[in-house]
Amino acid sequence: MSQSDDQGRSESYPRGPGGDPQQGPPQYGQPQQHAQQYGQPQQGHPGYGEAAYPQQFTTPVDYGQQYGQQYGQPAGYGQQYGQYGSSAAPAKPAGVITAAVLGFVFAAIGALLGLVGIVAGAAASGAGAELDEEIPGFGSVAGAVGGLLLVLGLLALAWTVVMVWGSVWALTGRSRVLLLVGGSIAVALTAIGFLSSLAEGTTGDVVGNLVFLLASVAIVVLLAMRPAAEFFAAHRARRSGR
């Protein structure tokens, strides 16, 4: 082949920068550049074989964490329930229950004595008018005795109400003042009865009056003990909302 033919071929293909000939039309059997570019991903865009779906489906992990945190937040309600539980009614001390039971016992005795006093006073007042006709001056004495019995009966019923009300309030934790007042009155009355039995009573009277005296003292002492004081203080704080 002659030199002129080589020069003709080289001139038929223009040279690019640097002196290299530019690529001409592909020969038969060689793949085009478009086929190579089809399999290669373009810059900045995922290729055909590299789909962006896995990257998009990885984002629900964040949602799962958020949902986990959101669904885990109700644990805070347990703390709130614990706070509510801390303000529940405290348990009743045994001393308060015992004092209230003794209060009901004394109230029953007071109610019985009150009814007896009222009935006896009414009977004495009614009989005094008839006896005054037979025995002059005796009707006024009977009327005075009947009036005294009526007053004592009414006082006994009033004390009974104090003991019942005080026992109920003590069991509910509202207040111990009424039961303390009623117990103190019981201590005074039973002490008088015990001292009277020591002077002129029998052994049975002394023992009976001593039992009532100790029971009335127990009401006051049990309500004044520290467990009872803490019980009523807790109820006061609960009612005030602190």
mmCIF file of C-alpha atoms in Angstrom:
data_model
loop_
_atom_site.group_PDB
_atom_site.id
_atom_site.type_symbol
_atom_site.label_atom_id
_atom_site.label_comp_id
_atom_site.label_asym_id
_atom_site.label_seq_id
_atom_site.Cartn_x
_atom_site.Cartn_y
_atom_site.Cartn_z
ATOM 1 C CA MET A 1 0.000 0.000 0.000
ATOM 2 C CA SER A 2 1.269 3.400 -0.993
ATOM 3 C CA GLN A 3 1.948 6.362 1.250
ATOM 4 C CA SER A 4 -0.759 8.386 -0.462
ATOM 5 C CA ASP A 5 -3.367 5.769 0.439
ATOM 6 C CA ASP A 6 -2.406 5.929 4.136
ATOM 7 C CA GLN A 7 -2.622 9.642 4.106
ATOM 8 C CA GLY A 8 -6.032 9.467 2.490
ATOM 9 C CA ARG A 9 -7.387 7.189 5.166
ATOM 10 C CA SER A 10 -6.001 9.308 7.953
ATOM 11 C CA GLU A 11 -7.460 12.416 6.444
ATOM 12 C CA SER A 12 -10.867 10.744 6.066
ATOM 13 C CA TYR A 13 -11.104 10.557 9.877
ATOM 14 C CA PRO A 14 -10.692 13.916 11.547
ATOM 15 C CA ARG A 15 -8.310 14.077 14.429
ATOM 16 C CA GLY A 16 -9.421 15.178 17.808
ATOM 17 C CA PRO A 17 -7.498 17.182 20.358
ATOM 18 C CA GLY A 18 -4.096 15.696 21.075
ATOM 19 C CA GLY A 19 -3.673 14.258 17.630
ATOM 20 C CA ASP A 20 -5.725 11.076 18.112
ATOM 21 C CA PRO A 21 -8.233 10.340 15.452
ATOM 22 C CA GLN A 22 -11.835 10.653 16.484
ATOM 23 C CA GLN A 23 -13.825 7.507 16.672
ATOM 24 C CA GLY A 24 -15.627 6.887 13.471
ATOM 25 C CA PRO A 25 -18.751 4.945 12.816
ATOM 26 C CA PRO A 26 -18.688 1.539 14.494
ATOM 27 C CA GLN A 27 -17.881 -1.378 12.383
ATOM 28 C CA TYR A 28 -20.157 -4.274 11.815
ATOM 29 C CA GLY A 29 -20.392 -6.482 14.930
ATOM 30 C CA GLN A 30 -19.215 -3.885 17.440
ATOM 31 C CA PRO A 31 -21.828 -2.700 20.004
ATOM 32 C CA GLN A 32 -22.775 0.882 19.929
ATOM 33 C CA GLN A 33 -21.974 3.231 22.743
ATOM 34 C CA HIS A 34 -25.655 3.480 23.582
ATOM 35 C CA ALA A 35 -25.700 -0.188 24.539
ATOM 36 C CA GLN A 36 -22.779 0.311 26.899
ATOM 37 C CA GLN A 37 -24.377 3.387 28.365
ATOM 38 C CA TYR A 38 -27.643 1.533 28.811
ATOM 39 C CA GLY A 39 -26.105 -0.891 31.273
ATOM 40 C CA GLN A 40 -24.076 1.751 33.067
ATOM 41 C CA PRO A 41 -25.837 4.066 35.512
ATOM 42 C CA GLN A 42 -25.696 7.706 34.675
ATOM 43 C CA GLN A 43 -23.991 10.031 37.052
ATOM 44 C CA GLY A 44 -26.356 11.326 39.716
ATOM 45 C CA HIS A 45 -29.163 8.877 38.816
ATOM 46 C CA PRO A 46 -29.507 5.218 39.752
ATOM 47 C CA GLY A 47 -29.022 2.774 36.931
ATOM 48 C CA TYR A 48 -31.522 0.360 35.622
ATOM 49 C CA GLY A 49 -30.271 -2.463 37.794
ATOM 50 C CA GLU A 50 -29.955 -0.337 40.917
ATOM 51 C CA ALA A 51 -33.450 0.576 41.962
ATOM 52 C CA ALA A 52 -33.991 3.193 44.631
ATOM 53 C CA TYR A 53 -36.749 1.209 46.309
ATOM 54 C CA PRO A 54 -34.558 -0.438 48.975
ATOM 55 C CA GLN A 55 -33.348 2.967 50.065
ATOM 56 C CA GLN A 56 -36.905 4.221 50.265
ATOM 57 C CA PHE A 57 -38.080 1.185 52.247
ATOM 58 C CA THR A 58 -35.322 1.603 54.802
ATOM 59 C CA THR A 59 -36.885 4.826 56.039
ATOM 60 C CA PRO A 60 -39.751 3.060 57.932
ATOM 61 C CA VAL A 61 -37.130 2.103 60.505
ATOM 62 C CA ASP A 62 -37.341 5.666 61.751
ATOM 63 C CA TYR A 63 -41.097 5.426 61.822
ATOM 64 C CA GLY A 64 -40.814 2.221 63.789
ATOM 65 C CA GLN A 65 -38.640 3.928 66.332
ATOM 66 C CA GLN A 66 -41.050 6.824 66.539
ATOM 67 C CA TYR A 67 -43.986 4.489 66.905
ATOM 68 C CA GLY A 68 -42.104 2.521 69.512
ATOM 69 C CA GLN A 69 -41.433 5.640 71.474
ATOM 70 C CA GLN A 70 -45.006 6.839 71.090
ATOM 71 C CA TYR A 71 -46.451 3.490 72.103
ATOM 72 C CA GLY A 72 -43.955 3.291 74.916
ATOM 73 C CA GLN A 73 -45.070 6.607 76.332
ATOM 74 C CA PRO A 74 -48.193 5.186 78.017
ATOM 75 C CA ALA A 75 -45.801 3.807 80.630
ATOM 76 C CA GLY A 76 -46.035 7.261 82.101
ATOM 77 C CA TYR A 77 -49.629 6.495 83.041
ATOM 78 C CA GLY A 78 -48.274 3.923 85.444
ATOM 79 C CA GLN A 79 -46.468 6.668 87.273
ATOM 80 C CA GLN A 80 -49.662 8.697 87.374
ATOM 81 C CA TYR A 81 -51.535 5.687 88.713
ATOM 82 C CA GLY A 82 -48.843 5.323 91.328
ATOM 83 C CA GLN A 83 -49.383 8.897 92.346
ATOM 84 C CA TYR A 84 -53.074 8.276 92.639
ATOM 85 C CA GLY A 85 -52.377 5.202 94.597
ATOM 86 C CA SER A 86 -50.266 7.194 97.067
ATOM 87 C CA SER A 87 -53.344 9.288 97.944
ATOM 88 C CA ALA A 88 -55.503 6.255 98.747
ATOM 89 C CA ALA A 89 -57.143 5.904 102.176
ATOM 90 C CA PRO A 90 -54.642 4.632 104.782
ATOM 91 C CA ALA A 91 -55.369 1.484 106.724
ATOM 92 C CA LYS A 92 -57.150 1.840 110.049
ATOM 93 C CA PRO A 93 -54.940 1.159 113.071
ATOM 94 C CA ALA A 94 -56.139 -1.510 115.465
ATOM 95 C CA GLY A 95 -56.251 1.046 118.265
ATOM 96 C CA VAL A 96 -58.715 3.226 116.377
ATOM 97 C CA ILE A 97 -60.963 0.249 115.651
ATOM 98 C CA THR A 98 -60.854 -0.861 119.297
ATOM 99 C CA ALA A 99 -61.664 2.635 120.545
ATOM 100 C CA ALA A 100 -64.595 2.899 118.133
ATOM 101 C CA VAL A 101 -65.976 -0.482 119.232
ATOM 102 C CA LEU A 102 -65.723 0.545 122.883
ATOM 103 C CA GLY A 103 -67.453 3.774 121.957
ATOM 104 C CA PHE A 104 -70.381 1.841 120.498
ATOM 105 C CA VAL A 105 -70.553 -0.302 123.653
ATOM 106 C CA PHE A 106 -70.691 2.744 125.903
ATOM 107 C CA ALA A 107 -73.239 4.320 123.549
ATOM 108 C CA ALA A 108 -75.491 1.295 123.934
ATOM 109 C CA ILE A 109 -75.205 1.504 127.718
ATOM 110 C CA GLY A 110 -75.869 5.241 127.607
ATOM 111 C CA ALA A 111 -78.942 4.758 125.429
ATOM 112 C CA LEU A 112 -80.291 2.160 127.831
ATOM 113 C CA LEU A 113 -79.674 4.370 130.877
ATOM 114 C CA GLY A 114 -81.151 7.381 129.092
ATOM 115 C CA LEU A 115 -84.360 5.579 128.254
ATOM 116 C CA VAL A 116 -84.655 4.258 131.797
ATOM 117 C CA GLY A 117 -84.113 7.741 133.203
ATOM 118 C CA ILE A 118 -86.725 9.310 130.922
ATOM 119 C CA VAL A 119 -89.316 6.651 131.676
ATOM 120 C CA ALA A 120 -88.636 6.811 135.405
ATOM 121 C CA GLY A 121 -88.731 10.601 135.431
ATOM 122 C CA ALA A 122 -92.030 10.690 133.578
ATOM 123 C CA ALA A 123 -93.492 8.112 135.934
ATOM 124 C CA ALA A 124 -92.291 9.998 139.012
ATOM 125 C CA SER A 125 -93.692 13.287 137.765
ATOM 126 C CA GLY A 126 -97.067 11.710 137.004
ATOM 127 C CA ALA A 127 -97.253 9.912 140.322
ATOM 128 C CA GLY A 128 -96.304 13.040 142.247
ATOM 129 C CA ALA A 129 -99.613 14.726 141.439
ATOM 130 C CA GLU A 130 -101.616 11.778 142.770
ATOM 131 C CA LEU A 131 -99.462 11.361 145.863
ATOM 132 C CA ASP A 132 -99.782 15.038 146.669
ATOM 133 C CA GLU A 133 -103.482 14.511 147.322
ATOM 134 C CA GLU A 134 -102.781 11.723 149.787
ATOM 135 C CA ILE A 135 -99.573 13.084 151.312
ATOM 136 C CA PRO A 136 -99.410 16.854 151.171
ATOM 137 C CA GLY A 137 -96.033 18.126 150.016
ATOM 138 C CA PHE A 138 -94.926 14.760 148.641
ATOM 139 C CA GLY A 139 -96.016 15.636 145.139
ATOM 140 C CA SER A 140 -93.477 18.432 144.866
ATOM 141 C CA VAL A 141 -90.707 16.115 145.982
ATOM 142 C CA ALA A 142 -91.756 13.452 143.490
ATOM 143 C CA GLY A 143 -91.969 16.070 140.777
ATOM 144 C CA ALA A 144 -88.439 17.265 141.535
ATOM 145 C CA VAL A 145 -87.107 13.725 141.455
ATOM 146 C CA GLY A 146 -88.947 13.024 138.232
ATOM 147 C CA GLY A 147 -87.585 16.180 136.652
ATOM 148 C CA LEU A 148 -84.048 15.260 137.698
ATOM 149 C CA LEU A 149 -84.419 11.803 136.195
ATOM 150 C CA LEU A 150 -85.715 13.307 132.979
ATOM 151 C CA VAL A 151 -82.728 15.643 132.762
ATOM 152 C CA LEU A 152 -80.283 12.821 133.471
ATOM 153 C CA GLY A 153 -81.999 10.651 130.874
ATOM 154 C CA LEU A 154 -81.760 13.371 128.240
ATOM 155 C CA LEU A 155 -78.113 13.986 129.100
ATOM 156 C CA ALA A 156 -77.435 10.277 128.775
ATOM 157 C CA LEU A 157 -79.064 10.250 125.347
ATOM 158 C CA ALA A 158 -77.036 13.286 124.300
ATOM 159 C CA TRP A 159 -73.853 11.561 125.450
ATOM 160 C CA THR A 160 -74.954 8.477 123.511
ATOM 161 C CA VAL A 161 -75.252 10.547 120.350
ATOM 162 C CA VAL A 162 -71.754 11.932 120.930
ATOM 163 C CA MET A 163 -70.319 8.438 121.374
ATOM 164 C CA VAL A 164 -72.050 7.043 118.284
ATOM 165 C CA TRP A 165 -71.136 10.000 116.110
ATOM 166 C CA GLY A 166 -67.584 10.033 117.440
ATOM 167 C CA SER A 167 -67.132 6.317 116.777
ATOM 168 C CA VAL A 168 -68.368 6.676 113.206
ATOM 169 C CA TRP A 169 -66.099 9.637 112.545
ATOM 170 C CA ALA A 170 -63.164 7.782 114.070
ATOM 171 C CA LEU A 171 -63.677 4.765 111.808
ATOM 172 C CA THR A 172 -63.948 6.942 108.715
ATOM 173 C CA GLY A 173 -60.884 8.969 109.706
ATOM 174 C CA ARG A 174 -62.755 12.244 109.724
ATOM 175 C CA SER A 175 -62.091 13.266 113.335
ATOM 176 C CA ARG A 176 -61.333 11.814 116.759
ATOM 177 C CA VAL A 177 -62.410 14.844 118.780
ATOM 178 C CA LEU A 178 -65.980 13.733 119.475
ATOM 179 C CA LEU A 179 -64.915 10.285 120.613
ATOM 180 C CA LEU A 180 -62.210 11.812 122.796
ATOM 181 C CA VAL A 181 -64.801 14.085 124.414
ATOM 182 C CA GLY A 182 -67.222 11.214 124.932
ATOM 183 C CA GLY A 183 -64.448 8.996 126.288
ATOM 184 C CA SER A 184 -63.339 11.687 128.711
ATOM 185 C CA ILE A 185 -66.910 12.004 130.017
ATOM 186 C CA ALA A 186 -67.005 8.229 130.401
ATOM 187 C CA VAL A 187 -63.727 8.317 132.357
ATOM 188 C CA ALA A 188 -65.146 10.912 134.755
ATOM 189 C CA LEU A 189 -68.404 9.023 135.320
ATOM 190 C CA THR A 190 -66.812 5.607 135.719
ATOM 191 C CA ALA A 191 -64.181 7.045 138.062
ATOM 192 C CA ILE A 192 -66.940 8.398 140.301
ATOM 193 C CA GLY A 193 -68.677 5.031 140.223
ATOM 194 C CA PHE A 194 -65.451 3.175 140.993
ATOM 195 C CA LEU A 195 -64.626 5.410 143.963
ATOM 196 C CA SER A 196 -68.176 5.028 145.264
ATOM 197 C CA SER A 197 -67.955 1.248 145.003
ATOM 198 C CA LEU A 198 -64.679 1.255 146.919
ATOM 199 C CA ALA A 199 -66.355 3.058 149.787
ATOM 200 C CA GLU A 200 -69.650 1.214 150.042
ATOM 201 C CA GLY A 201 -69.835 -1.416 147.294
ATOM 202 C CA THR A 202 -69.301 -5.129 147.136
ATOM 203 C CA THR A 203 -66.487 -6.903 145.364
ATOM 204 C CA GLY A 204 -68.628 -7.385 142.288
ATOM 205 C CA ASP A 205 -69.435 -3.687 142.140
ATOM 206 C CA VAL A 206 -65.764 -2.791 142.477
ATOM 207 C CA VAL A 207 -64.730 -5.169 139.688
ATOM 208 C CA GLY A 208 -67.536 -4.020 137.402
ATOM 209 C CA ASN A 209 -66.798 -0.345 137.894
ATOM 210 C CA LEU A 210 -63.073 -0.998 137.412
ATOM 211 C CA VAL A 211 -63.749 -2.709 134.070
ATOM 212 C CA PHE A 212 -65.804 0.228 132.848
ATOM 213 C CA LEU A 213 -63.164 2.656 134.071
ATOM 214 C CA LEU A 214 -60.371 0.820 132.243
ATOM 215 C CA ALA A 215 -62.478 0.618 129.077
ATOM 216 C CA SER A 216 -63.179 4.336 129.105
ATOM 217 C CA VAL A 217 -59.501 5.102 129.751
ATOM 218 C CA ALA A 218 -58.582 2.802 126.844
ATOM 219 C CA ILE A 219 -60.701 4.904 124.467
ATOM 220 C CA VAL A 220 -58.765 8.051 125.310
ATOM 221 C CA VAL A 221 -55.346 6.383 125.342
ATOM 222 C CA LEU A 222 -55.803 4.502 122.056
ATOM 223 C CA LEU A 223 -56.935 7.632 120.251
ATOM 224 C CA ALA A 224 -53.981 9.591 121.633
ATOM 225 C CA MET A 225 -51.334 7.113 120.437
ATOM 226 C CA ARG A 226 -49.042 7.860 117.505
ATOM 227 C CA PRO A 227 -50.596 5.403 114.967
ATOM 228 C CA ALA A 228 -53.999 6.992 115.519
ATOM 229 C CA ALA A 229 -52.550 10.493 115.202
ATOM 230 C CA GLU A 230 -50.842 9.586 111.900
ATOM 231 C CA PHE A 231 -54.059 7.980 110.640
ATOM 232 C CA PHE A 232 -56.149 11.100 111.227
ATOM 233 C CA ALA A 233 -53.365 13.370 109.931
ATOM 234 C CA ALA A 234 -53.243 11.374 106.682
ATOM 235 C CA HIS A 235 -56.996 11.763 106.255
ATOM 236 C CA ARG A 236 -56.792 15.498 106.875
ATOM 237 C CA ALA A 237 -54.052 15.827 104.256
ATOM 238 C CA ARG A 238 -56.089 13.727 101.819
ATOM 239 C CA ARG A 239 -59.182 15.900 102.265
ATOM 240 C CA SER A 240 -57.176 19.093 101.811
ATOM 241 C CA GLY A 241 -55.648 17.692 98.583
ATOM 242 C CA ARG A 242 -52.018 17.905 99.703
#
